[in-house]
Amino acid sequence: MGLFSGKTALVTGSGAGIGRATALKFAADGANVVVSDIHVDGGEETVSMIHQAGGSAMFQRADVSKAADVAALVAGVVDQYGRLDCAVNNAGIEGTIAPFADQAEANYDAIMGINAKGTYLCMQAEIRHMLAAGGGTIVNLASIAGLIGFPGLSPYVASKHAVIGMTKNAALEYGKSGIRANAVCPGGIDTRMLDSLADQATSGAQSSAQMMDPLHPLGRIGTPQEVANLIVWLSSPEASFMLGAIIPVDGGYVAQ
């Protein structure tokens, strides 16, 4: 019997990277997992990996920036498994690197639509169900970019600061109702997103590890699994006194 046996976890943006690692860990710990992503192939691959390992999972496509998609997603979770115990709002994009004054409005709208509005819409739908069910856990994916600035990434930085604010407010409003909302702030993690940023920043001259390893006091970037371990722990009864926490998992980056 796993720690999450009989419980259901929803992980958005779980077709790859941190989201996939989180979905796999929830399943390994006994949860029924609802994998959601805008990319069908990646999401279905995650479900296949869970099934091959003997776990329980289903895939539902959703664009988290659209309220109707989010409502259908959470309704689908409850229809399939009868409950939603743990929600991980991970879906996000990085956008393009440019000076603040040169950022395109379309880039800002896309990033805020998915990272900020998408998290907001997901939290609303999740909280409504959790209130009716008597509680649950929410873990939002912020970033060290929600704690400090990064030149060239102003829309992304704004979106992740917004995620942290939403997390704190939800924690204050719903903690006494049995809903624990927390956020994690990854540093450089070995994902497609970091590869994209490295390509933009160095015009393909350096890999993400070459660019980012020296910037982390631990001397390396992290793995999706290292972030997933924290997310799943925060979702577990072992973290029962954690509420409104904003936790870096960044190899010491923001300690500098």
Short mmCIF file of C-alpha atoms in Angstrom, two decimals:
data_model
loop_
_atom_site.label_atom_id
_atom_site.label_comp_id
_atom_site.label_asym_id
_atom_site.label_seq_id
_atom_site.Cartn_x
_atom_site.Cartn_y
_atom_site.Cartn_z
CA MET A 1 0.00 0.00 0.00
CA GLY A 2 1.46 3.34 -1.04
CA LEU A 3 1.28 6.65 0.78
CA PHE A 4 -1.40 7.82 -1.66
CA SER A 5 -3.31 4.57 -2.03
CA GLY A 6 -6.95 5.29 -2.85
CA LYS A 7 -6.25 8.96 -3.54
CA THR A 8 -6.29 10.89 -6.79
CA ALA A 9 -3.71 13.39 -8.02
CA LEU A 10 -4.04 15.81 -10.93
CA VAL A 11 -0.84 17.09 -12.54
CA THR A 12 -1.05 19.71 -15.28
CA GLY A 13 1.73 20.03 -17.82
CA SER A 14 2.70 16.44 -17.14
CA GLY A 15 3.61 15.43 -20.68
CA ALA A 16 7.31 15.99 -19.94
CA GLY A 17 9.82 17.37 -17.47
CA ILE A 18 8.89 18.14 -13.87
CA GLY A 19 5.23 17.37 -14.49
CA ARG A 20 5.99 13.92 -15.85
CA ALA A 21 8.37 13.12 -12.99
CA THR A 22 5.71 14.22 -10.51
CA ALA A 23 3.00 12.12 -12.13
CA LEU A 24 5.26 9.06 -12.11
CA LYS A 25 6.12 9.52 -8.44
CA PHE A 26 2.50 9.96 -7.40
CA ALA A 27 1.64 6.77 -9.25
CA ALA A 28 4.56 4.89 -7.72
CA ASP A 29 3.28 5.95 -4.31
CA GLY A 30 -0.17 4.51 -5.03
CA ALA A 31 -2.22 7.42 -6.39
CA ASN A 32 -4.60 7.38 -9.30
CA VAL A 33 -3.07 10.05 -11.53
CA VAL A 34 -4.77 12.31 -14.02
CA VAL A 35 -2.17 13.44 -16.52
CA SER A 36 -3.01 16.65 -18.34
CA ASP A 37 -1.17 18.56 -21.02
CA ILE A 38 -1.87 20.53 -24.16
CA HIS A 39 0.44 18.11 -26.00
CA VAL A 40 -1.43 14.85 -26.44
CA ASP A 41 1.54 12.68 -27.45
CA GLY A 42 3.57 13.61 -24.38
CA GLY A 43 0.64 13.18 -22.03
CA GLU A 44 -0.28 9.79 -23.40
CA GLU A 45 3.36 8.73 -23.16
CA THR A 46 3.36 9.62 -19.47
CA VAL A 47 0.22 7.54 -18.93
CA SER A 48 1.82 4.63 -20.79
CA MET A 49 4.88 4.84 -18.54
CA ILE A 50 2.65 4.74 -15.45
CA HIS A 51 0.69 1.77 -16.78
CA GLN A 52 3.88 -0.11 -17.65
CA ALA A 53 5.02 0.35 -14.06
CA GLY A 54 1.74 -1.07 -12.77
CA GLY A 55 0.13 2.24 -11.81
CA SER A 56 -3.26 3.80 -12.46
CA ALA A 57 -3.58 6.85 -14.74
CA MET A 58 -5.66 8.55 -17.39
CA PHE A 59 -4.95 11.43 -19.78
CA GLN A 60 -7.11 14.47 -20.40
CA ARG A 61 -6.03 17.25 -22.72
CA ALA A 62 -6.56 20.78 -21.43
CA ASP A 63 -5.44 24.29 -22.24
CA VAL A 64 -5.28 25.78 -18.75
CA SER A 65 -5.67 29.31 -20.08
CA LYS A 66 -9.27 28.45 -21.06
CA ALA A 67 -11.85 28.29 -18.28
CA ALA A 68 -13.99 25.74 -20.11
CA ASP A 69 -11.04 23.37 -20.50
CA VAL A 70 -10.17 23.69 -16.83
CA ALA A 71 -13.74 23.07 -15.70
CA ALA A 72 -13.95 19.99 -17.92
CA LEU A 73 -10.59 18.77 -16.63
CA VAL A 74 -11.54 18.85 -12.96
CA ALA A 75 -14.98 17.42 -13.72
CA GLY A 76 -13.28 14.61 -15.63
CA VAL A 77 -11.05 13.82 -12.66
CA VAL A 78 -14.06 13.46 -10.37
CA ASP A 79 -16.09 11.53 -12.93
CA GLN A 80 -13.29 9.01 -13.43
CA TYR A 81 -12.05 8.55 -9.88
CA GLY A 82 -14.73 10.09 -7.68
CA ARG A 83 -12.38 12.46 -5.89
CA LEU A 84 -9.54 14.96 -6.21
CA ASP A 85 -7.11 14.86 -3.30
CA CYS A 86 -3.92 16.42 -4.68
CA ALA A 87 -3.52 19.02 -7.41
CA VAL A 88 -0.23 20.11 -8.93
CA ASN A 89 -0.46 23.18 -11.15
CA ASN A 90 2.66 22.80 -13.24
CA ALA A 91 1.70 23.87 -16.77
CA GLY A 92 3.81 26.79 -17.92
CA ILE A 93 5.83 28.36 -20.72
CA GLU A 94 8.97 30.48 -20.79
CA GLY A 95 8.40 32.70 -23.83
CA THR A 96 11.12 34.70 -25.52
CA ILE A 97 14.11 36.57 -24.12
CA ALA A 98 14.10 40.32 -24.76
CA PRO A 99 14.73 43.57 -22.85
CA PHE A 100 11.74 44.82 -20.85
CA ALA A 101 10.93 47.66 -23.27
CA ASP A 102 11.15 45.34 -26.28
CA GLN A 103 8.91 42.52 -25.07
CA ALA A 104 6.05 41.86 -27.47
CA GLU A 105 2.53 42.20 -26.11
CA ALA A 106 1.67 38.79 -27.58
CA ASN A 107 4.51 37.17 -25.65
CA TYR A 108 3.35 38.79 -22.40
CA ASP A 109 -0.26 37.70 -23.01
CA ALA A 110 0.73 34.11 -23.79
CA ILE A 111 2.94 33.75 -20.71
CA MET A 112 0.50 35.38 -18.31
CA GLY A 113 -2.40 33.46 -19.86
CA ILE A 114 -0.85 30.08 -19.12
CA ASN A 115 1.39 30.66 -16.12
CA ALA A 116 -0.73 33.11 -14.13
CA LYS A 117 -4.31 32.90 -15.40
CA GLY A 118 -3.97 29.15 -15.95
CA THR A 119 -2.85 28.60 -12.37
CA TYR A 120 -5.63 30.88 -11.14
CA LEU A 121 -8.34 29.05 -13.09
CA CYS A 122 -7.05 25.65 -12.01
CA MET A 123 -6.92 26.68 -8.36
CA GLN A 124 -10.47 28.00 -8.49
CA ALA A 125 -11.84 24.74 -9.93
CA GLU A 126 -9.75 22.60 -7.60
CA ILE A 127 -10.69 24.59 -4.49
CA ARG A 128 -14.40 24.43 -5.28
CA HIS A 129 -14.26 20.65 -5.38
CA MET A 130 -11.96 20.34 -2.37
CA LEU A 131 -14.26 22.53 -0.28
CA ALA A 132 -17.16 20.22 -1.05
CA ALA A 133 -15.02 17.16 -0.34
CA GLY A 134 -13.59 18.44 2.96
CA GLY A 135 -10.03 19.27 1.94
CA GLY A 136 -7.07 18.54 -0.27
CA THR A 137 -3.63 19.77 -1.25
CA ILE A 138 -2.48 22.14 -3.96
CA VAL A 139 1.13 22.62 -5.03
CA ASN A 140 1.85 25.37 -7.52
CA LEU A 141 4.97 25.52 -9.65
CA ALA A 142 6.49 28.95 -9.23
CA SER A 143 10.20 29.47 -9.89
CA ILE A 144 13.21 31.25 -8.49
CA ALA A 145 12.00 33.82 -11.05
CA GLY A 146 9.11 34.35 -8.64
CA LEU A 147 11.59 35.34 -5.94
CA ILE A 148 14.15 37.39 -7.88
CA GLY A 149 14.44 39.08 -11.25
CA PHE A 150 16.00 37.74 -14.44
CA PRO A 151 16.98 40.29 -17.09
CA GLY A 152 15.33 39.50 -20.41
CA LEU A 153 12.48 37.50 -18.89
CA SER A 154 10.16 40.16 -17.49
CA PRO A 155 6.83 38.51 -18.47
CA TYR A 156 7.97 35.15 -17.07
CA VAL A 157 9.20 36.80 -13.87
CA ALA A 158 5.89 38.65 -13.50
CA SER A 159 3.91 35.45 -14.01
CA LYS A 160 5.83 33.52 -11.38
CA HIS A 161 5.59 36.34 -8.84
CA ALA A 162 1.84 36.16 -9.46
CA VAL A 163 1.80 32.42 -8.77
CA ILE A 164 3.46 33.01 -5.40
CA GLY A 165 0.91 35.68 -4.50
CA MET A 166 -2.00 33.42 -5.43
CA THR A 167 -0.55 30.58 -3.38
CA LYS A 168 -0.26 32.73 -0.26
CA ASN A 169 -3.78 34.08 -0.63
CA ALA A 170 -5.35 30.66 -1.16
CA ALA A 171 -3.47 29.34 1.87
CA LEU A 172 -4.81 32.13 4.07
CA GLU A 173 -8.35 31.81 2.80
CA TYR A 174 -8.75 28.03 2.81
CA GLY A 175 -6.29 26.55 5.30
CA LYS A 176 -8.96 26.23 7.97
CA SER A 177 -11.13 24.40 5.45
CA GLY A 178 -8.54 21.63 5.14
CA ILE A 179 -6.94 22.82 1.90
CA ARG A 180 -3.17 23.18 2.04
CA ALA A 181 -1.72 25.35 -0.73
CA ASN A 182 2.05 25.63 -1.13
CA ALA A 183 4.47 26.48 -3.94
CA VAL A 184 7.87 25.26 -5.04
CA CYS A 185 10.45 27.43 -6.79
CA PRO A 186 12.80 25.40 -9.00
CA GLY A 187 16.13 26.78 -10.09
CA GLY A 188 17.80 25.53 -13.24
CA ILE A 189 16.33 22.09 -13.95
CA ASP A 190 17.23 19.76 -16.81
CA THR A 191 14.07 20.29 -18.88
CA ARG A 192 13.03 21.36 -22.36
CA MET A 193 12.24 24.82 -20.98
CA LEU A 194 15.80 25.34 -19.76
CA ASP A 195 17.14 24.05 -23.08
CA SER A 196 15.01 26.63 -24.88
CA LEU A 197 16.29 29.46 -22.72
CA ALA A 198 19.89 28.35 -23.19
CA ASP A 199 19.41 28.22 -26.96
CA GLN A 200 17.99 31.74 -26.96
CA ALA A 201 20.62 33.16 -24.62
CA THR A 202 23.66 31.64 -26.34
CA SER A 203 22.34 31.16 -29.89
CA GLY A 204 22.93 27.44 -29.45
CA ALA A 205 26.58 27.84 -28.45
CA GLN A 206 26.08 26.34 -24.99
CA SER A 207 23.90 23.61 -23.54
CA SER A 208 21.66 24.42 -20.60
CA ALA A 209 24.08 22.63 -18.28
CA GLN A 210 27.09 24.52 -19.64
CA MET A 211 25.30 27.83 -19.17
CA MET A 212 23.64 27.17 -15.81
CA ASP A 213 25.84 24.73 -13.85
CA PRO A 214 28.34 27.41 -12.74
CA LEU A 215 25.52 29.69 -11.52
CA HIS A 216 24.34 27.21 -8.88
CA PRO A 217 26.37 26.92 -5.65
CA LEU A 218 25.84 23.16 -5.74
CA GLY A 219 27.75 23.18 -9.04
CA ARG A 220 25.05 21.70 -11.24
CA ILE A 221 21.50 22.07 -12.42
CA GLY A 222 18.80 19.88 -10.89
CA THR A 223 16.75 16.99 -12.21
CA PRO A 224 12.98 16.85 -12.62
CA GLN A 225 12.93 14.03 -10.07
CA GLU A 226 14.48 16.25 -7.40
CA VAL A 227 11.63 18.73 -7.80
CA ALA A 228 9.01 15.97 -7.97
CA ASN A 229 10.23 14.57 -4.66
CA LEU A 230 9.46 17.88 -2.95
CA ILE A 231 6.10 18.31 -4.68
CA VAL A 232 4.86 14.88 -3.69
CA TRP A 233 6.12 15.28 -0.11
CA LEU A 234 4.25 18.60 0.20
CA SER A 235 1.12 16.79 -1.00
CA SER A 236 1.46 14.06 1.61
CA PRO A 237 0.31 13.84 5.25
CA GLU A 238 3.98 14.09 6.21
CA ALA A 239 3.77 17.81 5.34
CA SER A 240 0.55 18.36 7.30
CA PHE A 241 1.76 21.60 8.95
CA MET A 242 3.00 23.14 5.69
CA LEU A 243 0.71 25.94 4.53
CA GLY A 244 1.50 28.92 2.32
CA ALA A 245 5.13 27.85 2.07
CA ILE A 246 7.23 29.09 -0.85
CA ILE A 247 10.15 26.70 -1.11
CA PRO A 248 13.18 27.06 -3.39
CA VAL A 249 14.60 23.83 -4.82
CA ASP A 250 17.51 25.45 -6.58
CA GLY A 251 20.91 24.16 -5.55
CA GLY A 252 21.46 27.29 -3.49
CA TYR A 253 20.82 29.81 -6.28
CA VAL A 254 18.81 32.34 -4.26
CA ALA A 255 21.06 31.94 -1.21
CA GLN A 256 23.74 33.94 -3.04
#
